[in-house]
Structures are given as structure tokens and as C-alpha cells.
GROMACS .gro file of C-alpha atoms in nm:
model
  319
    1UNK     CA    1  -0.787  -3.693   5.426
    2UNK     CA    2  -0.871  -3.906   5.082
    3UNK     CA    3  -0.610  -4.056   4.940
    4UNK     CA    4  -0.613  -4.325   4.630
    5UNK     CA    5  -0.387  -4.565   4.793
    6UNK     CA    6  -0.229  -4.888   4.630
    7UNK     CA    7  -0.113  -5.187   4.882
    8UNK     CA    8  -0.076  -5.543   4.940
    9UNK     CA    9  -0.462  -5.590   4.828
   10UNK     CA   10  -0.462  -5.343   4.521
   11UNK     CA   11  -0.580  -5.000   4.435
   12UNK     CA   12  -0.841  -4.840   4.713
   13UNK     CA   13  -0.948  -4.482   4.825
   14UNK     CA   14  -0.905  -4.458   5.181
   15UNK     CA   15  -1.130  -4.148   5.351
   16UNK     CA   16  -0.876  -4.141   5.660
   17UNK     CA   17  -0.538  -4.120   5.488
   18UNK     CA   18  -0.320  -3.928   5.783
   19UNK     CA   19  -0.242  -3.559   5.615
   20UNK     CA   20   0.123  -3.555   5.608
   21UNK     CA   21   0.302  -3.277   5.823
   22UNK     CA   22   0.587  -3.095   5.642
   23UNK     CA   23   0.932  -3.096   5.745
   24UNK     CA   24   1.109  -2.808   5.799
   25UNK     CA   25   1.184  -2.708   5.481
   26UNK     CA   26   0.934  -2.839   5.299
   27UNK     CA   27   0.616  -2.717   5.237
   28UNK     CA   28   0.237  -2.851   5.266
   29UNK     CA   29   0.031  -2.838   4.935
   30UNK     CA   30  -0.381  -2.859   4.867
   31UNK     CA   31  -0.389  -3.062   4.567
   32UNK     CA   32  -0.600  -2.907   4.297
   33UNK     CA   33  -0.593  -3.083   3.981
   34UNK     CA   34  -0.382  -3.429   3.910
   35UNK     CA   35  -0.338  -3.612   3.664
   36UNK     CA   36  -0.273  -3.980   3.528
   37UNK     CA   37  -0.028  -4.119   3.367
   38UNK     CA   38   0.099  -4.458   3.220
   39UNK     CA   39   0.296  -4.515   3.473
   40UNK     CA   40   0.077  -4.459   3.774
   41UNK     CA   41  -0.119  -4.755   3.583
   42UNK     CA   42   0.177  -4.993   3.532
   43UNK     CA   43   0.255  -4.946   3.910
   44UNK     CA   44  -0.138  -5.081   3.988
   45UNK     CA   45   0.067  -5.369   3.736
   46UNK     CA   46   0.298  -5.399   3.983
   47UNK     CA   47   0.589  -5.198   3.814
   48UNK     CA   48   0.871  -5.109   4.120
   49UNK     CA   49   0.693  -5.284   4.381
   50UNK     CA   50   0.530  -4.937   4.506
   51UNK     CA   51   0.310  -4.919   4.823
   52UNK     CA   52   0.177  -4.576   4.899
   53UNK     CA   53  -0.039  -4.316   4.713
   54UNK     CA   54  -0.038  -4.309   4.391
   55UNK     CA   55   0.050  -3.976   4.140
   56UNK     CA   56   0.313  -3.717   4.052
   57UNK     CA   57   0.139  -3.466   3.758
   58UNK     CA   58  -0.041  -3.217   3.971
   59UNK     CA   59  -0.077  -2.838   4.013
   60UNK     CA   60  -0.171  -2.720   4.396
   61UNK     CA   61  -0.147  -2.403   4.585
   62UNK     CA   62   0.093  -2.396   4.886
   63UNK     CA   63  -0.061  -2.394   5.228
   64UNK     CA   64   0.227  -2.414   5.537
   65UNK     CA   65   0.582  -2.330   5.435
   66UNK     CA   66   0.880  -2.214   5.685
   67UNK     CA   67   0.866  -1.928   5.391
   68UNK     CA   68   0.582  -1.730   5.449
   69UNK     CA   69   0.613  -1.557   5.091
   70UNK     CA   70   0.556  -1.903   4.946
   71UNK     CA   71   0.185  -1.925   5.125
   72UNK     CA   72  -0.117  -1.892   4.874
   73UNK     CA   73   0.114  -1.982   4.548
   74UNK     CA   74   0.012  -2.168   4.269
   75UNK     CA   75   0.229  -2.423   4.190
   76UNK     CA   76   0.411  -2.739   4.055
   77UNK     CA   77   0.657  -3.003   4.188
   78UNK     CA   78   0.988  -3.139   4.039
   79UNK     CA   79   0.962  -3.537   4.156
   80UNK     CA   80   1.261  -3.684   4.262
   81UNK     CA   81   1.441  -3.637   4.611
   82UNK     CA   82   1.808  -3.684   4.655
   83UNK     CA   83   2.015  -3.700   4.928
   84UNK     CA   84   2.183  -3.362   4.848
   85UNK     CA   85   2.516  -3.469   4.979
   86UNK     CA   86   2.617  -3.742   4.742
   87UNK     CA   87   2.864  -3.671   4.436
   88UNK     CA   88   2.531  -3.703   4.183
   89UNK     CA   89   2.286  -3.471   4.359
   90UNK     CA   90   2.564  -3.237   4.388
   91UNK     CA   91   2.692  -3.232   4.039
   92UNK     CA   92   2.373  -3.374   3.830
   93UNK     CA   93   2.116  -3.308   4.031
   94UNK     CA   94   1.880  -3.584   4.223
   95UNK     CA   95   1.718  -3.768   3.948
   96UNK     CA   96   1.992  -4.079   3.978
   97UNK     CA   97   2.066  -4.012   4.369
   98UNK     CA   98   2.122  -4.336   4.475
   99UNK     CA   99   1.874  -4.301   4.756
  100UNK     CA  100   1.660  -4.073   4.599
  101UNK     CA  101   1.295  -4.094   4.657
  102UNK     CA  102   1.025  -4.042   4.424
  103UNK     CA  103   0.677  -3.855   4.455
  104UNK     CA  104   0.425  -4.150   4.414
  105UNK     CA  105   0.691  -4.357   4.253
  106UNK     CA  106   0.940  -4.458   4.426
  107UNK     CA  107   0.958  -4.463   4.844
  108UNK     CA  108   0.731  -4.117   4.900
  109UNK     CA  109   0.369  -4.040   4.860
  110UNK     CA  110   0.207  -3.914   4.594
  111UNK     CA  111  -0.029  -3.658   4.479
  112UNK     CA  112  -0.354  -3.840   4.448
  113UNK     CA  113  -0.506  -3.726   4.830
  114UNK     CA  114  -0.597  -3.400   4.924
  115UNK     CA  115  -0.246  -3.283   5.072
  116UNK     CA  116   0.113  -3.338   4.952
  117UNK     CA  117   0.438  -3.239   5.108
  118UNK     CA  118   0.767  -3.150   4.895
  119UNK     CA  119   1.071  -2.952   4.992
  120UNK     CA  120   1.021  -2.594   4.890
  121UNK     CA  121   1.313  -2.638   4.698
  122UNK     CA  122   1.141  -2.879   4.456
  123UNK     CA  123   0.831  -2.610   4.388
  124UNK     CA  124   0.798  -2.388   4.091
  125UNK     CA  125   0.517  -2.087   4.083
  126UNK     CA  126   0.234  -2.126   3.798
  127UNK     CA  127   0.216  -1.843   3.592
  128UNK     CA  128  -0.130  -1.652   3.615
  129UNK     CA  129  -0.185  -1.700   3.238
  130UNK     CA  130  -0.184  -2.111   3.268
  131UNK     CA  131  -0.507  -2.250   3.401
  132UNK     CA  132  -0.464  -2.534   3.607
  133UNK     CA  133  -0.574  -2.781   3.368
  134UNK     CA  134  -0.290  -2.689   3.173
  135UNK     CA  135  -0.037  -2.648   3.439
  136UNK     CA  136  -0.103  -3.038   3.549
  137UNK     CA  137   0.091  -3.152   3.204
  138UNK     CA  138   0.381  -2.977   3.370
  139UNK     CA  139   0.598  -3.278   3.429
  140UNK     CA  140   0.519  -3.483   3.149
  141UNK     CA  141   0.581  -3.170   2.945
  142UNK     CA  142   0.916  -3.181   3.142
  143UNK     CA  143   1.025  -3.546   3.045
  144UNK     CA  144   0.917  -3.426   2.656
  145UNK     CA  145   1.138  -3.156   2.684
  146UNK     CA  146   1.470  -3.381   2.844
  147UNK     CA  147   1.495  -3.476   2.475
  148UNK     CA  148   1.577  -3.213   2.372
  149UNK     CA  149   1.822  -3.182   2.646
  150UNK     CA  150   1.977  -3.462   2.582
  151UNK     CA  151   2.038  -3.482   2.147
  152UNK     CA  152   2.074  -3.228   1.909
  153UNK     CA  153   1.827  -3.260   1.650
  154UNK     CA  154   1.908  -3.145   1.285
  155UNK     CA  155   1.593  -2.991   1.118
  156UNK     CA  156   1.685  -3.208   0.821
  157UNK     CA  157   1.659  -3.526   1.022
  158UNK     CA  158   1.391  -3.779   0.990
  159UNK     CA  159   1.268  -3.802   1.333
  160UNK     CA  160   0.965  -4.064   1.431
  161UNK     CA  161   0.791  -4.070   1.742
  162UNK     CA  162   0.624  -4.391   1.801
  163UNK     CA  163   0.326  -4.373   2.017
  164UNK     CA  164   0.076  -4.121   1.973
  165UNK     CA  165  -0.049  -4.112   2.327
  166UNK     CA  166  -0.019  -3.925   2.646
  167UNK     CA  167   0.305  -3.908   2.652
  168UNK     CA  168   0.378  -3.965   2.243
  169UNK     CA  169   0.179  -3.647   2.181
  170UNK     CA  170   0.347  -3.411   2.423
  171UNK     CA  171   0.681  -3.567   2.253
  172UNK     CA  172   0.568  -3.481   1.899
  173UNK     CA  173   0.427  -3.145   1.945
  174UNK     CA  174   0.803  -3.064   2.171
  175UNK     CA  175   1.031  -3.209   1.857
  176UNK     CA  176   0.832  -3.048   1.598
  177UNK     CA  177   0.991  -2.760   1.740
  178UNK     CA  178   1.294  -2.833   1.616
  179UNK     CA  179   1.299  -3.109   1.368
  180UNK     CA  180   1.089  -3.010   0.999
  181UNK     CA  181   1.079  -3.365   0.921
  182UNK     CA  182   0.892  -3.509   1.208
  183UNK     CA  183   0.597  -3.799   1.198
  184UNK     CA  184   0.354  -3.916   1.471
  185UNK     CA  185   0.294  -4.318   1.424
  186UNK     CA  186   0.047  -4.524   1.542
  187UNK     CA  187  -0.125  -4.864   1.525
  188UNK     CA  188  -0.493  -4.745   1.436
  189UNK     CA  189  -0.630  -4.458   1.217
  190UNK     CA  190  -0.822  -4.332   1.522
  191UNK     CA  191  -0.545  -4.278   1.722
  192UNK     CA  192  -0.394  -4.024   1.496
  193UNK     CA  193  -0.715  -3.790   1.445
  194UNK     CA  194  -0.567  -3.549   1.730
  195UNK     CA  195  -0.264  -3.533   1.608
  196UNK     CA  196  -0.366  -3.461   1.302
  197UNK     CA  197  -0.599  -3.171   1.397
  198UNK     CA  198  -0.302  -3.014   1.575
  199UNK     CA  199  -0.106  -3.025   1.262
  200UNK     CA  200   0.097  -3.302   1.322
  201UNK     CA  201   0.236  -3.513   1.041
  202UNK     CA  202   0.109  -3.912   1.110
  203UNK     CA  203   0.156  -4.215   0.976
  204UNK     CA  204   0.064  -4.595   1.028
  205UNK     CA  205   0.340  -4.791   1.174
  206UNK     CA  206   0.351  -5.041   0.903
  207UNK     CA  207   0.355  -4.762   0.609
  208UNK     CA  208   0.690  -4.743   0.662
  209UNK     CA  209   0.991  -4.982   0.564
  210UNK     CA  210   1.252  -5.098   0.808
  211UNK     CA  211   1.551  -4.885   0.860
  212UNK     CA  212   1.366  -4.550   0.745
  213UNK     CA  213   1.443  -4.296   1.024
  214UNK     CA  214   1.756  -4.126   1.171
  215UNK     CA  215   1.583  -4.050   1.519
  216UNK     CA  216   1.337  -4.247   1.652
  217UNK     CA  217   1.148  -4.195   1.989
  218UNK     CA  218   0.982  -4.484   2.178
  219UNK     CA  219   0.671  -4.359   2.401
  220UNK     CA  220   0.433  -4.681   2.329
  221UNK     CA  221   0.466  -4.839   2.694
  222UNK     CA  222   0.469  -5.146   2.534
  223UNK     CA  223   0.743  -5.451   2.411
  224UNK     CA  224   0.534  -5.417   2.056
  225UNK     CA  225   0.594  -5.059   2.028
  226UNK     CA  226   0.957  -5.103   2.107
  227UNK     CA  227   1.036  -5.367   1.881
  228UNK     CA  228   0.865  -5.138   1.570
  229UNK     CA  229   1.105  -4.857   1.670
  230UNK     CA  230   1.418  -5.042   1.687
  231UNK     CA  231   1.309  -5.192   1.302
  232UNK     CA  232   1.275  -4.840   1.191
  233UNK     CA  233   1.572  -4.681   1.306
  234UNK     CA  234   1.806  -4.662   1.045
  235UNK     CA  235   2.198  -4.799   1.073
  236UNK     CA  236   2.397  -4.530   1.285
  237UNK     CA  237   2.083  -4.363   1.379
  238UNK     CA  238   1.960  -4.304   1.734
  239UNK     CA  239   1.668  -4.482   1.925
  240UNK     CA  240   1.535  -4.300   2.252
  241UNK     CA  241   1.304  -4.504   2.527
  242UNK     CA  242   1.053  -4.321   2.722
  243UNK     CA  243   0.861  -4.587   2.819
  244UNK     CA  244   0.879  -4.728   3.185
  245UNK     CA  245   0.631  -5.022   3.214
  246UNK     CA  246   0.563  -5.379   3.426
  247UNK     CA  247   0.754  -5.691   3.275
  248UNK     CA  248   1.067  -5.773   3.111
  249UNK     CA  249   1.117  -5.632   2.725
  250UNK     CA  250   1.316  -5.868   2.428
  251UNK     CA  251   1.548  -5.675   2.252
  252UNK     CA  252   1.691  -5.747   1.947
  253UNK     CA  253   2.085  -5.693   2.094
  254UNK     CA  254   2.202  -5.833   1.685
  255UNK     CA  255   2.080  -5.488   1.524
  256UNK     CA  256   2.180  -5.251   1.792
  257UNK     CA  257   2.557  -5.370   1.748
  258UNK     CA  258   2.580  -5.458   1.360
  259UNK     CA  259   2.400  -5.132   1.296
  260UNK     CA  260   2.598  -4.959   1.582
  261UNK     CA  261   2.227  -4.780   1.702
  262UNK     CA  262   2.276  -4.530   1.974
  263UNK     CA  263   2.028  -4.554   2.236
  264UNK     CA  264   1.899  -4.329   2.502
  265UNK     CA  265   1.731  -4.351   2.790
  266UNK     CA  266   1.533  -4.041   2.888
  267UNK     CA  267   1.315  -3.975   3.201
  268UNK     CA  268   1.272  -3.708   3.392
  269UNK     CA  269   1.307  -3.326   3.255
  270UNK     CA  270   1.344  -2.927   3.311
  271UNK     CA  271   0.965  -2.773   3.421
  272UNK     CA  272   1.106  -2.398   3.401
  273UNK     CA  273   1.069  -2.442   3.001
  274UNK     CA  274   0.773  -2.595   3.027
  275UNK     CA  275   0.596  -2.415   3.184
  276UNK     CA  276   0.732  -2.127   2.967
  277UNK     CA  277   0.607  -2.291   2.662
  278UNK     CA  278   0.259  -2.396   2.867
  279UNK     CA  279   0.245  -1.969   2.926
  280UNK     CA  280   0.319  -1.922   2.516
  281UNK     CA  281   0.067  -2.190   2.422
  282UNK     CA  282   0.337  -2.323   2.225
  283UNK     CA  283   0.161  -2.674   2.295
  284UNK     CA  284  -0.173  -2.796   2.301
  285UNK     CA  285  -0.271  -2.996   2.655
  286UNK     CA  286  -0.605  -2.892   2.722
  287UNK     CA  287  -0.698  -3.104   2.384
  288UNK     CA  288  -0.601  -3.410   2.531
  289UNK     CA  289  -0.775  -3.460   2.852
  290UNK     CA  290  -1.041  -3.716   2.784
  291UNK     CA  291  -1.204  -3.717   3.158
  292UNK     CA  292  -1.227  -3.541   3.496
  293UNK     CA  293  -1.309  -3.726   3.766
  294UNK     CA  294  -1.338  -3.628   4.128
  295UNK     CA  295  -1.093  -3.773   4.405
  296UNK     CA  296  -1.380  -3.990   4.533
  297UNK     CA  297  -1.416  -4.137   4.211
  298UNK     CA  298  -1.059  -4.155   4.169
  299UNK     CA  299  -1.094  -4.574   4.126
  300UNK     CA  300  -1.351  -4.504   3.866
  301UNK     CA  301  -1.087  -4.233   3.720
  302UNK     CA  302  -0.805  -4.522   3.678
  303UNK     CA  303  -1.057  -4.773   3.507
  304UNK     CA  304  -1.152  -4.484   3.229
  305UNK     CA  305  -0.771  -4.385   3.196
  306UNK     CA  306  -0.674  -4.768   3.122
  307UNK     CA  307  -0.916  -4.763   2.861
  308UNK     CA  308  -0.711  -4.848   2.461
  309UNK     CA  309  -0.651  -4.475   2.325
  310UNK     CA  310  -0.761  -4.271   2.615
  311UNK     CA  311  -0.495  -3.994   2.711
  312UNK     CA  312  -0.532  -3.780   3.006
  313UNK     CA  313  -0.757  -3.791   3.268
  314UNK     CA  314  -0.800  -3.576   3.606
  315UNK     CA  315  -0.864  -3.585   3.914
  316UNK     CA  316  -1.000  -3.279   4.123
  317UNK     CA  317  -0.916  -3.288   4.509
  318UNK     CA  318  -1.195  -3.217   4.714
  319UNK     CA  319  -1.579  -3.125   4.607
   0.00000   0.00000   0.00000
């Protein structure tokens, strides 16, 4: 099968990638739509030392499963893998199994080829009423949402998301939910003219003085964007990092402890809400893809999606 592949010589498509077989309770999935993230590009960076095929955003319909009912279904894939015997995967969950694996992350193919196993398990059905180009911003609709699992949010709190890209945006339009004082920041005027035509409030970074937010969410993928977030969260206020990206970040450790900042890490997140919300159109996606590419061009795909200020772009399996 094709497969965009990343090993010891770099990023390649590979036209006889073996189709995986799926274990007995898993089942095999025809990729139709997937999508790119940040962090599929700060892997080709050389973020967690992956070897393998790249991606984890993607809607498919199931093909072989021990559970003949599943067969024909539209669906999406939770990412991580656990054990399921340990003390976490049995009481959390597998996102922080010790030996979990990750779909195109960490340990486990991805879903940039044609074909992609997962346990059956790990699958959710697509609702009729999403259309696949909306049902691939399932799992970074997910991580939005683990926010809001995580922190209760006061509608009179002065929340900042800083970031207004693929991720950034998702984040915005998810808190806006609850939070009535809520602003999108950038770098460059450009970068905010989506948000702004979805009704998001957005700023400038630098219109604001340090110290002016009780919540603020880091989704730049950057040590620049991180640094402007922890200088904007106020004293006993709380800083949340999205961002996973190659290289080693400076934090200033002084103004975490003198101003006694909570801060929360946040990854992976619930897809039975979002694709509930995806179904409501409670979010806009389908604004944000900038670029659909075919699986043969998928190399061509990862150049235009490393682009500055280009959000999503897809990839279609097959012709």
C-alpha cells in the first residue's frame, strides 16, 4: 500500500508499505481523509525519535473486524494504546500507560497509508450528519476539549489563548463556550482574520501588559509563544501547555514560584463530545483547512502545511 513513511533518511512515500493485518480484536480501517498536525511536523524535526508512518487525525470506514456489525462504519480512532493491565490503564485510562503506544507517535503506525489497524475498542462511529472533512478534526477537537476537563472556568475569568493556529483556534472556539471574557492572540494581524470572522475576540500579543490574564492557554508550538504566556498570566493565575514540539524550552522557574502560577499540562482528550459538538456545528473546522492533497502528494502536503500561518491540511487516501 502507500504509506508517508519517516526513517533514518527523512520523510518519503513508499508505494509498497506492507498493509498491516489486524489482531484479533482489532479492526482494519481504509483511510479516507487525514489530516496534519504540528506535531506530525515536529516529529519530521525529530521530536520522540519516531520511525514509522506518520499521522493520527483521520476519519476511515472499517473494513475486517472480529465484529461483523462494525464492517462498513464510518469512523474515528482514540490514539493511545495501553497495556490494559497496569494500575493507570485500569483506573485512568491508557493515555500515561507506561508502555503505551501511540498511533503515528509513539511505537505504532500511523494513519498516513491507505490502511490502519486499531483495537475496536479504540473506534468511535461518525455520525451521518458530519462529513468527513469535519470528522478528521476529531482528535484535535478532543485535546481542545481535555481543557475543559481538566479546570473549571468562571465566565467572569479573563482567559487568553495564545496561538491562533490549528490547534489555538479549535482551543478558542471550545473555551468561548464557557468563558465570556475570552481573547485569541497572535503575532501578526493576518493571523487573526479567521478568528475574527468566526466571532472571536483577538488581540496582538504585545497589546497587552504583563500579568493581565487569570487563564492563559499556550498552543504556539514554540519557546516564543511560551515565554509571552507565562508574562501574561497574572500572580495566582493558571498557565496551560498544549504545545509538544522538537528542542528544549527556557522557562522562567523565578515567576512560576514568586507568583505561585499553576500550570497544566494537557494532551490528549474525550472524542464522544466532540464529535457531539462536530454533529451541532457548535464549531467551525471546515473554515480552517487551507489544502487537500492526495496521499501521493502527501510530501508535497507536509511542505504546504509547514508553511508560517497555514492551518489544516488533508490528505485523501487513494485516487
Amino acid at each position: 500500500m502507500q504509506a508517508l513513511c519517516l526513517g533514518p533518511d527523512g520523510l518519503r512515500l513508499r508505494n509498497d508499505y506492507p498493509r498491516p493485518s489486524p489482531q484479533p480484536e482489532e479492526a482494519l480501517i481504509r483511510v479516507l481523509k487525514a489530516g496534519i498536525c504540528a506535531t506530525d511536523l515536529e516529529l519530521v524535526k525529530g521530536y520522540a525519535g519516531f520511525r514509522g508512518v506518520l499521522g493520527h487525525e483521520f476519519v476511515g470506514v472499517v473494513e475486517e473486524a472480529a465484529e461483523q456489525e462494525m464492517i462498513g462504519r464510518r469512523v474515528v480512532g482514540t490514539i493511545n494504546l495501553g497495556c490494559r493491565r497496569c494500575p493507570i490503564c485500569i483506573g485512568s485510562g491508557p493515555e500515561h500507560c507506561p508502555r503505551r503506544t501511540v498511533l503515528g507517535i509513539v511505537g505504532r503506525d500511523g494513519v498516513f497509508a491507505e490502511y490502519l489497524t486499531l483495537p475496536v475498542a479504540n473506534l468511535l462511529e461518525v455520525p451521518a450528519a458530519i462529513p468527513d472533512e469535519a470528522a478528521v478534526f476529531t482528535e484535535p477537537l478532543a485535546a481542545a476539549l481535555r481543557i475543559r476537563e481538566q479546570l473549571t472556568i468562571s465566565p467572569s475569568s479573563r482567559v487568553a489563548v495564545v496561538g491562533p493556529g490549528r490547534l489555538g483556534l479549535l482551543i478558542a472556539q471550545v473555551l468561548a463556550l464557557a468563558a465570556t471574557h475570552l481573547t485569541l492572540l497572535g503575532r501578526r494581524p493576518e493571523s487573526l482574520e479567521l478568528p475574527a470572522r468566526l466571532g472571536i475576540a483577538t488581540a496582538l500579543v504585545d497589546d497587552f501588559p504583563d500579568e493581565r490574564f487569570d487563564l492563559v492557554v499556550e498552543a504556539t508550538g514554540n519557546e516564543a509563544g511560551l515565554a509571552e504566556s507565562l508574562r501574561l498570566v497574572r500572580p495566582l493565575g493558571t498557565l496551560v501547555l498544549k504545545s509538544t514540539f522538537q528542542g528544549t524550552a527556557r522557562v522562567d522557574l523565578t515567576k512560576l514560584v514568586v507568583g505561585e502560577i499553576t500550570v497544566v499540562g494537557s494532551r490528549c482528550g474525550p472524542f464522544a463530545p466532540a464529535l457531539r459538538l462536530l454533529a451541532e456545528a457548535a464549531v467551525e473546522v471546515v473554515a480552517m483547512i487551507d489544502g487537500e492533497y492526495l496521499l501521493a502528494e502527501g510530501l508535497r502536503a507536509m511542505e504546504h502545511a509547514a508553511r508560517p500561518g497555514v492551518r489544516k491540511i488533508l490528505l485523501v487516501a487513494g485516487s
